[in-house]
Amino acid sequence: MSRTRTALAVVRALLVACLLAVTAGACGGGRPETLVVLGPWTGPEGEAFESMLHRLDDGTGKTYTYQGTRSLRETLVAQLEAGDPPDVAILNSVGELTEYARAGRLNPLGRAATGRAYPPWSLPLSVNGQRRTYWVPLKVDLKSLVWSKEGRSAGAPDWCVGLASQATSGWPGTDWVEDILLHQAGPAAYTEWATGRLSWHDRRVRRAWTTWAALLGDRSKASIDRSLTTSYVGTPDPAKGGGPRGLLRSLTPRCTHEHQSAFIRYVYAGEPVRVDPAAGFLRGRSTYDGAYEVAGDMAAVFSRDPAARDLVDRLSSPRARTLWRDRAKPELRPLFPDASDPQPADPTGRRIAHILTGRARTLCFDASDVMAPGVRDAFHRAVLQYFRDPAGDRLDALLDQLETVRARAAADAGPGRLPVSGICAPPGG
């Protein structure tokens, strides 16, 4: 009998311990101590972010694990469908984030992160009658840039084009159309178009497409095929273990200028390459020379664990940004949205940061990343088809298709549609 009573006492003690530990996730059914962050960075970029993440001690004993993937959207959708979402996910698509917020997948941010969630990267949404902030930029990028070989900036550009990007092939072409429209029609028309309020048949939109074709000029079938199959980072460089070597050094015959975002600087680190604002190349209006297209990687909370919201507060903090900058290679140091944030120290990175946080008059978030995912995906496909055949009647057919998708998405959006104000905004907070 004494053994039985002893055994029962042990069981009771274990049950009490289990109940006390539920909040810490130590027993079955409780949430584990580790919070999961899903993001787009792999390789050295992912390592730098993960190194920063592991140093964000919050004093609670929580630990964090990072899952980096180049198939971010597909991975997140699969996790959501399995009922096992990450605690925090880092996405670059405002359109996707808006849909998740409307579907009740996201939880509003804490006060600290909300204070750093300023436009054009982050906008408050009205969901179920309440206006809240659901994401905050962790790092940002400047898109309205042209890269060229030193000594070849003068004269007519011979444009490098690489449109391949696995499931998202075509997005480098959408950047062209967006940037041209911004500099020809201005931020107001750009915003109307990005948020689904301007028809694809609008003459300004059509002109952006035809200007892109005119800038690229006549291209042979072989050249077109190469661009459609060449990655936006160029072909692998055997001397660097198969890493990308950039379009300026990849295509044959050699090209002289590349329209690409600031992130490409890591490919050209140490190379005699020049970077200039794109406005001077796009046949736009001088009135809009101070406008720049930007992008961002935004953190959103998919978990109801309050610790996930606290983590986003810390990830967007000055301390996290300093840790991240210090642990990244010089050519991979992130750009952050405010002039007071730690910025890259290499000459090219400093120049880009100066444009981003000071020289620019207006920053406009990447239009295709603002669009509803269905519209964005159709835009990607249309770019690939237009690049292959830029005839006028072909363009009209593509714009018809895009307008049909836009109208359908606008009808579905209802009250959750993004506000017009804030898609374009001055630099800084």
Tab-separated table of C-alpha atoms in Angstrom:
chain	number	residue	atom	x	y	z
A	1	MET	CA	0.000	0.000	0.000
A	2	SER	CA	2.798	2.403	0.784
A	3	ARG	CA	4.164	1.842	-2.695
A	4	THR	CA	0.758	2.630	-4.170
A	5	ARG	CA	0.425	5.820	-2.147
A	6	THR	CA	3.949	6.825	-3.137
A	7	ALA	CA	3.183	6.220	-6.812
A	8	LEU	CA	-0.030	8.264	-6.564
A	9	ALA	CA	1.850	11.088	-4.896
A	10	VAL	CA	4.413	11.085	-7.688
A	11	VAL	CA	1.644	11.200	-10.322
A	12	ARG	CA	-0.071	14.085	-8.529
A	13	ALA	CA	3.212	15.967	-8.293
A	14	LEU	CA	3.838	15.468	-11.978
A	15	LEU	CA	0.336	16.687	-12.818
A	16	VAL	CA	0.787	19.804	-10.687
A	17	ALA	CA	4.164	20.475	-12.285
A	18	CYS	CA	2.639	19.988	-15.716
A	19	LEU	CA	-0.213	22.413	-14.997
A	20	LEU	CA	2.208	25.012	-13.701
A	21	ALA	CA	4.390	24.608	-16.773
A	22	VAL	CA	1.652	24.811	-19.405
A	23	THR	CA	2.230	28.507	-19.989
A	24	ALA	CA	5.860	27.741	-20.694
A	25	GLY	CA	4.914	24.962	-23.100
A	26	ALA	CA	6.650	22.242	-21.139
A	27	CYS	CA	3.704	19.785	-21.216
A	28	GLY	CA	1.649	18.270	-23.971
A	29	GLY	CA	-0.631	20.794	-25.716
A	30	GLY	CA	1.407	23.817	-24.582
A	31	ARG	CA	3.254	26.112	-26.932
A	32	PRO	CA	6.989	25.418	-27.178
A	33	GLU	CA	9.526	27.873	-25.880
A	34	THR	CA	10.963	28.471	-29.341
A	35	LEU	CA	9.385	31.078	-31.631
A	36	VAL	CA	9.679	30.467	-35.382
A	37	VAL	CA	10.536	33.245	-37.824
A	38	LEU	CA	9.988	32.530	-41.532
A	39	GLY	CA	11.832	34.775	-43.984
A	40	PRO	CA	13.235	35.189	-47.504
A	41	TRP	CA	16.966	35.240	-46.779
A	42	THR	CA	19.255	32.281	-47.341
A	43	GLY	CA	23.031	31.861	-47.589
A	44	PRO	CA	25.141	34.662	-46.082
A	45	GLU	CA	22.094	36.955	-45.846
A	46	GLY	CA	20.211	34.386	-43.822
A	47	GLU	CA	23.212	33.712	-41.621
A	48	ALA	CA	23.581	37.402	-40.752
A	49	PHE	CA	19.894	37.737	-39.904
A	50	GLU	CA	19.916	34.548	-37.836
A	51	SER	CA	23.007	35.682	-35.957
A	52	MET	CA	21.221	38.907	-35.040
A	53	LEU	CA	18.065	36.999	-34.083
A	54	HIS	CA	19.901	34.747	-31.645
A	55	ARG	CA	21.337	37.779	-29.847
A	56	LEU	CA	17.962	39.360	-29.139
A	57	ASP	CA	17.757	38.092	-25.571
A	58	ASP	CA	14.484	39.264	-24.058
A	59	GLY	CA	15.160	37.999	-20.562
A	60	THR	CA	12.254	35.519	-20.635
A	61	GLY	CA	14.151	32.412	-21.670
A	62	LYS	CA	12.456	32.341	-25.071
A	63	THR	CA	14.594	31.208	-27.989
A	64	TYR	CA	14.117	31.841	-31.678
A	65	THR	CA	14.659	29.780	-34.791
A	66	TYR	CA	14.858	31.119	-38.323
A	67	GLN	CA	13.562	29.328	-41.424
A	68	GLY	CA	14.923	30.903	-44.608
A	69	THR	CA	13.508	29.980	-48.009
A	70	ARG	CA	13.454	31.305	-51.570
A	71	SER	CA	9.952	29.821	-51.919
A	72	LEU	CA	8.520	31.989	-49.184
A	73	ARG	CA	4.963	32.311	-50.435
A	74	GLU	CA	4.550	28.603	-51.127
A	75	THR	CA	6.076	27.654	-47.764
A	76	LEU	CA	3.849	30.041	-45.835
A	77	VAL	CA	0.686	28.907	-47.635
A	78	ALA	CA	1.536	25.256	-46.908
A	79	GLN	CA	2.125	26.014	-43.220
A	80	LEU	CA	-1.131	27.954	-42.950
A	81	GLU	CA	-3.096	25.167	-44.619
A	82	ALA	CA	-1.523	22.668	-42.212
A	83	GLY	CA	-2.584	24.825	-39.268
A	84	ASP	CA	1.026	25.356	-38.224
A	85	PRO	CA	1.942	28.945	-39.161
A	86	PRO	CA	5.210	30.560	-38.113
A	87	ASP	CA	5.055	32.990	-35.215
A	88	VAL	CA	6.476	35.740	-37.415
A	89	ALA	CA	6.781	35.859	-41.205
A	90	ILE	CA	8.719	38.403	-43.249
A	91	LEU	CA	7.080	39.259	-46.585
A	92	ASN	CA	7.680	41.850	-49.285
A	93	SER	CA	4.137	41.899	-50.686
A	94	VAL	CA	1.766	44.474	-49.229
A	95	GLY	CA	-0.975	42.886	-51.320
A	96	GLU	CA	-0.469	39.492	-49.654
A	97	LEU	CA	-0.223	41.033	-46.189
A	98	THR	CA	-3.484	42.891	-46.764
A	99	GLU	CA	-5.240	39.670	-47.725
A	100	TYR	CA	-3.896	37.889	-44.646
A	101	ALA	CA	-5.045	40.748	-42.406
A	102	ARG	CA	-8.537	40.733	-43.938
A	103	ALA	CA	-8.743	36.964	-43.469
A	104	GLY	CA	-7.903	37.257	-39.772
A	105	ARG	CA	-4.509	35.579	-40.162
A	106	LEU	CA	-2.495	38.512	-38.791
A	107	ASN	CA	-2.427	40.060	-35.341
A	108	PRO	CA	-1.910	43.796	-34.818
A	109	LEU	CA	1.552	44.989	-33.845
A	110	GLY	CA	2.658	46.295	-30.499
A	111	ARG	CA	3.145	49.961	-29.770
A	112	ALA	CA	6.908	49.991	-30.326
A	113	ALA	CA	6.745	48.416	-33.797
A	114	THR	CA	3.734	50.539	-34.776
A	115	GLY	CA	5.807	53.642	-34.072
A	116	ARG	CA	8.342	52.492	-36.704
A	117	ALA	CA	5.740	51.371	-39.264
A	118	TYR	CA	5.555	54.512	-41.352
A	119	PRO	CA	4.759	54.896	-45.047
A	120	PRO	CA	5.382	53.940	-47.755
A	121	TRP	CA	6.422	50.600	-46.265
A	122	SER	CA	3.618	50.181	-43.783
A	123	LEU	CA	0.057	51.483	-43.728
A	124	PRO	CA	-2.688	51.018	-41.140
A	125	LEU	CA	-5.650	48.952	-42.320
A	126	SER	CA	-9.307	49.054	-41.360
A	127	VAL	CA	-10.291	45.488	-40.509
A	128	ASN	CA	-13.638	44.708	-38.870
A	129	GLY	CA	-14.167	48.377	-38.231
A	130	GLN	CA	-10.864	48.912	-36.433
A	131	ARG	CA	-7.873	50.732	-37.899
A	132	ARG	CA	-4.636	48.992	-36.928
A	133	THR	CA	-1.069	48.385	-38.073
A	134	TYR	CA	-0.207	44.829	-39.058
A	135	TRP	CA	3.379	44.944	-40.369
A	136	VAL	CA	6.609	46.874	-39.991
A	137	PRO	CA	9.644	47.081	-42.325
A	138	LEU	CA	12.761	45.287	-41.136
A	139	LYS	CA	14.896	46.228	-44.140
A	140	VAL	CA	14.165	48.241	-47.265
A	141	ASP	CA	15.440	48.598	-50.814
A	142	LEU	CA	15.765	51.314	-53.444
A	143	LYS	CA	14.600	50.234	-56.902
A	144	SER	CA	14.863	53.246	-59.242
A	145	LEU	CA	18.525	52.677	-60.092
A	146	VAL	CA	20.609	52.012	-63.193
A	147	TRP	CA	23.927	50.165	-62.985
A	148	SER	CA	26.574	50.547	-65.674
A	149	LYS	CA	30.184	49.807	-66.446
A	150	GLU	CA	32.519	52.640	-65.508
A	151	GLY	CA	33.214	54.818	-68.534
A	152	ARG	CA	30.049	53.714	-70.330
A	153	SER	CA	27.476	55.912	-68.574
A	154	ALA	CA	27.415	58.356	-71.486
A	155	GLY	CA	25.783	57.539	-74.804
A	156	ALA	CA	22.871	55.271	-75.667
A	157	PRO	CA	22.570	52.362	-73.239
A	158	ASP	CA	22.646	48.787	-74.459
A	159	TRP	CA	20.298	47.338	-71.855
A	160	CYS	CA	20.927	44.103	-69.972
A	161	VAL	CA	17.737	42.149	-69.284
A	162	GLY	CA	17.328	38.976	-67.246
A	163	LEU	CA	13.730	38.042	-66.448
A	164	ALA	CA	14.040	34.556	-64.963
A	165	SER	CA	13.246	34.111	-61.260
A	166	GLN	CA	11.734	30.635	-60.845
A	167	ALA	CA	8.054	30.935	-59.817
A	168	THR	CA	8.166	34.742	-59.916
A	169	SER	CA	9.816	35.158	-63.332
A	170	GLY	CA	8.876	38.449	-64.936
A	171	TRP	CA	9.176	40.719	-61.913
A	172	PRO	CA	12.296	42.537	-63.242
A	173	GLY	CA	10.121	43.599	-66.186
A	174	THR	CA	7.333	44.816	-63.917
A	175	ASP	CA	9.925	47.015	-62.190
A	176	TRP	CA	10.649	48.618	-65.553
A	177	VAL	CA	6.993	49.371	-66.302
A	178	GLU	CA	6.366	50.661	-62.772
A	179	ASP	CA	9.413	52.931	-62.746
A	180	ILE	CA	8.574	54.368	-66.164
A	181	LEU	CA	4.972	55.067	-65.156
A	182	LEU	CA	6.120	56.743	-61.933
A	183	HIS	CA	8.461	59.089	-63.805
A	184	GLN	CA	6.113	59.810	-66.692
A	185	ALA	CA	2.766	60.116	-64.909
A	186	GLY	CA	3.828	60.949	-61.349
A	187	PRO	CA	3.132	59.560	-57.869
A	188	ALA	CA	-0.624	60.285	-57.857
A	189	ALA	CA	-1.365	58.255	-61.012
A	190	TYR	CA	1.105	55.580	-59.856
A	191	THR	CA	-0.764	55.213	-56.563
A	192	GLU	CA	-4.162	54.963	-58.256
A	193	TRP	CA	-2.789	52.227	-60.502
A	194	ALA	CA	-0.989	50.303	-57.748
A	195	THR	CA	-4.099	50.205	-55.539
A	196	GLY	CA	-6.364	48.989	-58.351
A	197	ARG	CA	-8.219	52.244	-58.949
A	198	LEU	CA	-6.775	53.024	-62.398
A	199	SER	CA	-7.604	50.976	-65.486
A	200	TRP	CA	-4.893	49.128	-67.346
A	201	HIS	CA	-6.364	50.729	-70.476
A	202	ASP	CA	-5.426	54.199	-69.241
A	203	ARG	CA	-3.216	55.862	-71.851
A	204	ARG	CA	-0.507	56.556	-69.252
A	205	VAL	CA	-0.294	52.884	-68.352
A	206	ARG	CA	-0.145	51.850	-71.995
A	207	ARG	CA	2.548	54.420	-72.680
A	208	ALA	CA	4.730	52.976	-69.907
A	209	TRP	CA	4.692	49.590	-71.664
A	210	THR	CA	5.487	51.012	-75.087
A	211	THR	CA	8.255	53.200	-73.637
A	212	TRP	CA	9.874	50.108	-72.148
A	213	ALA	CA	9.836	48.393	-75.523
A	214	ALA	CA	11.257	51.506	-77.211
A	215	LEU	CA	14.071	51.804	-74.663
A	216	LEU	CA	15.077	48.167	-75.160
A	217	GLY	CA	15.019	48.575	-78.953
A	218	ASP	CA	14.971	45.833	-81.553
A	219	ARG	CA	16.177	42.538	-80.178
A	220	SER	CA	16.927	39.325	-82.014
A	221	LYS	CA	15.089	36.121	-81.193
A	222	ALA	CA	18.275	34.735	-79.675
A	223	SER	CA	18.633	37.816	-77.447
A	224	ILE	CA	15.001	37.578	-76.352
A	225	ASP	CA	15.360	33.897	-75.505
A	226	ARG	CA	18.524	34.580	-73.502
A	227	SER	CA	16.791	37.270	-71.449
A	228	LEU	CA	13.792	35.059	-70.772
A	229	THR	CA	15.995	32.238	-69.475
A	230	THR	CA	18.739	34.258	-67.737
A	231	SER	CA	18.341	34.944	-64.021
A	232	TYR	CA	18.054	38.558	-62.887
A	233	VAL	CA	21.390	38.088	-61.075
A	234	GLY	CA	23.132	36.785	-64.179
A	235	THR	CA	24.695	33.444	-64.870
A	236	PRO	CA	26.823	31.617	-62.269
A	237	ASP	CA	30.454	32.655	-61.969
A	238	PRO	CA	32.730	29.561	-61.842
A	239	ALA	CA	35.472	31.635	-60.227
A	240	LYS	CA	33.180	32.271	-57.249
A	241	GLY	CA	31.972	28.741	-56.809
A	242	GLY	CA	28.964	29.154	-59.039
A	243	GLY	CA	27.671	32.379	-57.476
A	244	PRO	CA	25.906	35.043	-59.586
A	245	ARG	CA	28.063	37.455	-61.538
A	246	GLY	CA	25.511	40.083	-62.605
A	247	LEU	CA	23.957	40.815	-65.969
A	248	LEU	CA	26.697	43.285	-66.929
A	249	ARG	CA	29.166	40.378	-67.003
A	250	SER	CA	26.843	37.558	-68.049
A	251	LEU	CA	25.146	38.297	-71.347
A	252	THR	CA	26.616	37.922	-74.832
A	253	PRO	CA	27.015	40.201	-76.671
A	254	ARG	CA	28.009	42.409	-73.770
A	255	CYS	CA	25.476	44.984	-72.555
A	256	THR	CA	26.288	48.256	-70.801
A	257	HIS	CA	23.388	49.214	-68.474
A	258	GLU	CA	21.134	47.362	-66.060
A	259	HIS	CA	17.911	48.580	-64.419
A	260	GLN	CA	17.961	46.915	-61.008
A	261	SER	CA	17.350	47.379	-57.306
A	262	ALA	CA	19.995	48.318	-54.740
A	263	PHE	CA	20.381	44.713	-53.557
A	264	ILE	CA	22.380	43.893	-56.707
A	265	ARG	CA	25.374	45.719	-55.254
A	266	TYR	CA	26.520	42.506	-53.572
A	267	VAL	CA	27.028	40.929	-57.018
A	268	TYR	CA	29.258	43.804	-58.135
A	269	ALA	CA	31.206	44.236	-54.886
A	270	GLY	CA	34.707	45.441	-55.735
A	271	GLU	CA	33.886	45.817	-59.451
A	272	PRO	CA	34.247	49.081	-61.433
A	273	VAL	CA	30.480	49.590	-61.682
A	274	ARG	CA	28.589	52.870	-61.463
A	275	VAL	CA	25.079	53.413	-60.054
A	276	ASP	CA	22.786	56.312	-61.008
A	277	PRO	CA	19.164	57.304	-60.395
A	278	ALA	CA	16.954	55.781	-63.087
A	279	ALA	CA	15.024	58.987	-63.768
A	280	GLY	CA	17.537	60.199	-66.345
A	281	PHE	CA	17.025	57.094	-68.490
A	282	LEU	CA	13.239	56.608	-68.536
A	283	ARG	CA	11.936	59.413	-70.774
A	284	GLY	CA	9.996	60.827	-67.869
A	285	ARG	CA	9.261	64.375	-66.767
A	286	SER	CA	11.877	66.322	-64.814
A	287	THR	CA	9.121	67.224	-62.331
A	288	TYR	CA	9.252	63.639	-61.103
A	289	ASP	CA	13.028	63.191	-60.959
A	290	GLY	CA	12.871	63.185	-57.157
A	291	ALA	CA	10.500	60.195	-57.074
A	292	TYR	CA	11.917	56.710	-56.426
A	293	GLU	CA	10.370	53.279	-56.334
A	294	VAL	CA	11.191	51.269	-53.201
A	295	ALA	CA	10.552	47.836	-51.732
A	296	GLY	CA	10.706	46.343	-48.262
A	297	ASP	CA	10.754	43.165	-46.211
A	298	MET	CA	8.053	43.491	-43.568
A	299	ALA	CA	7.540	41.488	-40.391
A	300	ALA	CA	4.017	40.402	-39.469
A	301	VAL	CA	2.695	38.364	-36.548
A	302	PHE	CA	0.862	35.146	-37.456
A	303	SER	CA	0.812	33.739	-33.918
A	304	ARG	CA	-1.465	34.679	-31.029
A	305	ASP	CA	1.420	34.259	-28.615
A	306	PRO	CA	2.108	37.750	-27.158
A	307	ALA	CA	5.799	36.896	-27.282
A	308	ALA	CA	5.638	36.955	-31.097
A	309	ARG	CA	4.440	40.546	-31.052
A	310	ASP	CA	7.185	41.424	-28.569
A	311	LEU	CA	9.708	39.819	-30.897
A	312	VAL	CA	8.628	42.049	-33.788
A	313	ASP	CA	9.043	45.064	-31.499
A	314	ARG	CA	12.643	44.011	-30.932
A	315	LEU	CA	13.342	43.035	-34.551
A	316	SER	CA	12.457	46.560	-35.683
A	317	SER	CA	14.437	48.240	-32.895
A	318	PRO	CA	17.654	50.258	-33.298
A	319	ARG	CA	19.566	47.566	-31.387
A	320	ALA	CA	18.474	44.826	-33.798
A	321	ARG	CA	19.377	46.967	-36.798
A	322	THR	CA	22.836	47.644	-35.404
A	323	LEU	CA	23.397	43.954	-34.659
A	324	TRP	CA	22.227	42.988	-38.153
A	325	ARG	CA	24.417	45.563	-39.878
A	326	ASP	CA	27.482	44.510	-37.872
A	327	ARG	CA	27.029	40.799	-38.624
A	328	ALA	CA	26.470	41.137	-42.357
A	329	LYS	CA	29.230	41.246	-44.945
A	330	PRO	CA	29.879	44.836	-46.135
A	331	GLU	CA	28.198	44.271	-49.497
A	332	LEU	CA	25.180	42.647	-47.804
A	333	ARG	CA	24.571	45.207	-45.079
A	334	PRO	CA	20.886	46.096	-45.125
A	335	LEU	CA	19.367	49.448	-45.951
A	336	PHE	CA	17.021	50.765	-43.267
A	337	PRO	CA	14.232	53.325	-43.692
A	338	ASP	CA	15.454	56.255	-41.599
A	339	ALA	CA	18.596	58.397	-41.806
A	340	SER	CA	19.209	57.767	-38.094
A	341	ASP	CA	19.357	53.998	-38.668
A	342	PRO	CA	22.716	52.254	-39.164
A	343	GLN	CA	23.406	52.124	-42.904
A	344	PRO	CA	25.937	50.373	-45.188
A	345	ALA	CA	29.474	51.733	-45.010
A	346	ASP	CA	30.746	50.777	-48.487
A	347	PRO	CA	30.806	53.695	-51.000
A	348	THR	CA	27.995	52.345	-53.166
A	349	GLY	CA	25.864	51.484	-50.157
A	350	ARG	CA	26.412	54.940	-48.652
A	351	ARG	CA	25.383	56.636	-51.876
A	352	ILE	CA	22.214	54.585	-52.140
A	353	ALA	CA	21.367	55.202	-48.473
A	354	HIS	CA	21.804	58.952	-49.015
A	355	ILE	CA	19.298	58.871	-51.877
A	356	LEU	CA	16.895	56.721	-49.908
A	357	THR	CA	16.874	58.729	-46.673
A	358	GLY	CA	17.671	62.255	-47.846
A	359	ARG	CA	17.955	63.102	-51.511
A	360	ALA	CA	14.647	61.563	-52.623
A	361	ARG	CA	11.567	63.767	-52.400
A	362	THR	CA	9.055	60.946	-52.747
A	363	LEU	CA	9.310	57.202	-52.174
A	364	CYS	CA	6.668	54.969	-53.788
A	365	PHE	CA	6.248	51.353	-52.770
A	366	ASP	CA	6.738	48.759	-55.512
A	367	ALA	CA	3.410	48.792	-57.390
A	368	SER	CA	3.193	45.080	-58.163
A	369	ASP	CA	3.890	44.280	-54.501
A	370	VAL	CA	0.981	46.559	-53.563
A	371	MET	CA	-1.408	44.889	-56.023
A	372	ALA	CA	-3.608	41.979	-55.050
A	373	PRO	CA	-1.615	38.740	-55.537
A	374	GLY	CA	-3.764	37.643	-58.482
A	375	VAL	CA	-3.152	40.929	-60.295
A	376	ARG	CA	0.558	40.836	-59.507
A	377	ASP	CA	0.925	37.293	-60.834
A	378	ALA	CA	-0.957	38.200	-64.024
A	379	PHE	CA	1.345	41.234	-64.401
A	380	HIS	CA	4.408	38.961	-64.179
A	381	ARG	CA	3.054	36.695	-66.918
A	382	ALA	CA	2.045	39.606	-69.148
A	383	VAL	CA	5.547	41.078	-68.965
A	384	LEU	CA	7.071	37.830	-70.194
A	385	GLN	CA	4.609	37.624	-73.076
A	386	TYR	CA	5.071	41.262	-74.045
A	387	PHE	CA	8.853	40.974	-73.964
A	388	ARG	CA	8.609	38.084	-76.389
A	389	ASP	CA	6.211	39.942	-78.704
A	390	PRO	CA	5.859	43.727	-78.143
A	391	ALA	CA	3.458	44.311	-81.040
A	392	GLY	CA	0.646	46.809	-80.426
A	393	ASP	CA	-2.226	44.368	-80.862
A	394	ARG	CA	-0.487	41.928	-78.543
A	395	LEU	CA	-0.213	44.639	-75.896
A	396	ASP	CA	-3.912	45.494	-76.254
A	397	ALA	CA	-4.840	41.853	-75.640
A	398	LEU	CA	-2.598	41.672	-72.565
A	399	LEU	CA	-4.052	44.884	-71.138
A	400	ASP	CA	-7.553	43.473	-71.675
A	401	GLN	CA	-6.593	40.436	-69.615
A	402	LEU	CA	-5.020	42.523	-66.861
A	403	GLU	CA	-8.027	44.820	-66.690
A	404	THR	CA	-10.331	41.829	-66.243
A	405	VAL	CA	-8.188	40.538	-63.353
A	406	ARG	CA	-8.011	44.023	-61.802
A	407	ALA	CA	-11.773	44.536	-61.912
A	408	ARG	CA	-12.377	41.163	-60.312
A	409	ALA	CA	-9.832	41.814	-57.549
A	410	ALA	CA	-11.296	45.279	-56.872
A	411	ALA	CA	-14.770	43.786	-56.467
A	412	ASP	CA	-13.451	41.165	-54.060
A	413	ALA	CA	-11.452	43.646	-51.959
A	414	GLY	CA	-14.473	45.444	-50.503
A	415	PRO	CA	-13.735	47.532	-47.401
A	416	GLY	CA	-10.317	45.960	-46.933
A	417	ARG	CA	-8.806	47.770	-49.905
A	418	LEU	CA	-5.557	49.620	-49.261
A	419	PRO	CA	-5.864	53.374	-48.710
A	420	VAL	CA	-4.504	55.654	-51.409
A	421	SER	CA	-2.605	57.851	-48.998
A	422	GLY	CA	0.755	56.466	-47.959
A	423	ILE	CA	1.711	54.351	-50.978
A	424	CYS	CA	3.963	57.275	-51.869
A	425	ALA	CA	5.511	59.313	-49.066
A	426	PRO	CA	8.538	61.463	-48.224
A	427	PRO	CA	11.645	59.715	-46.826
A	428	GLY	CA	11.931	59.005	-43.128
A	429	GLY	CA	9.348	58.759	-40.415
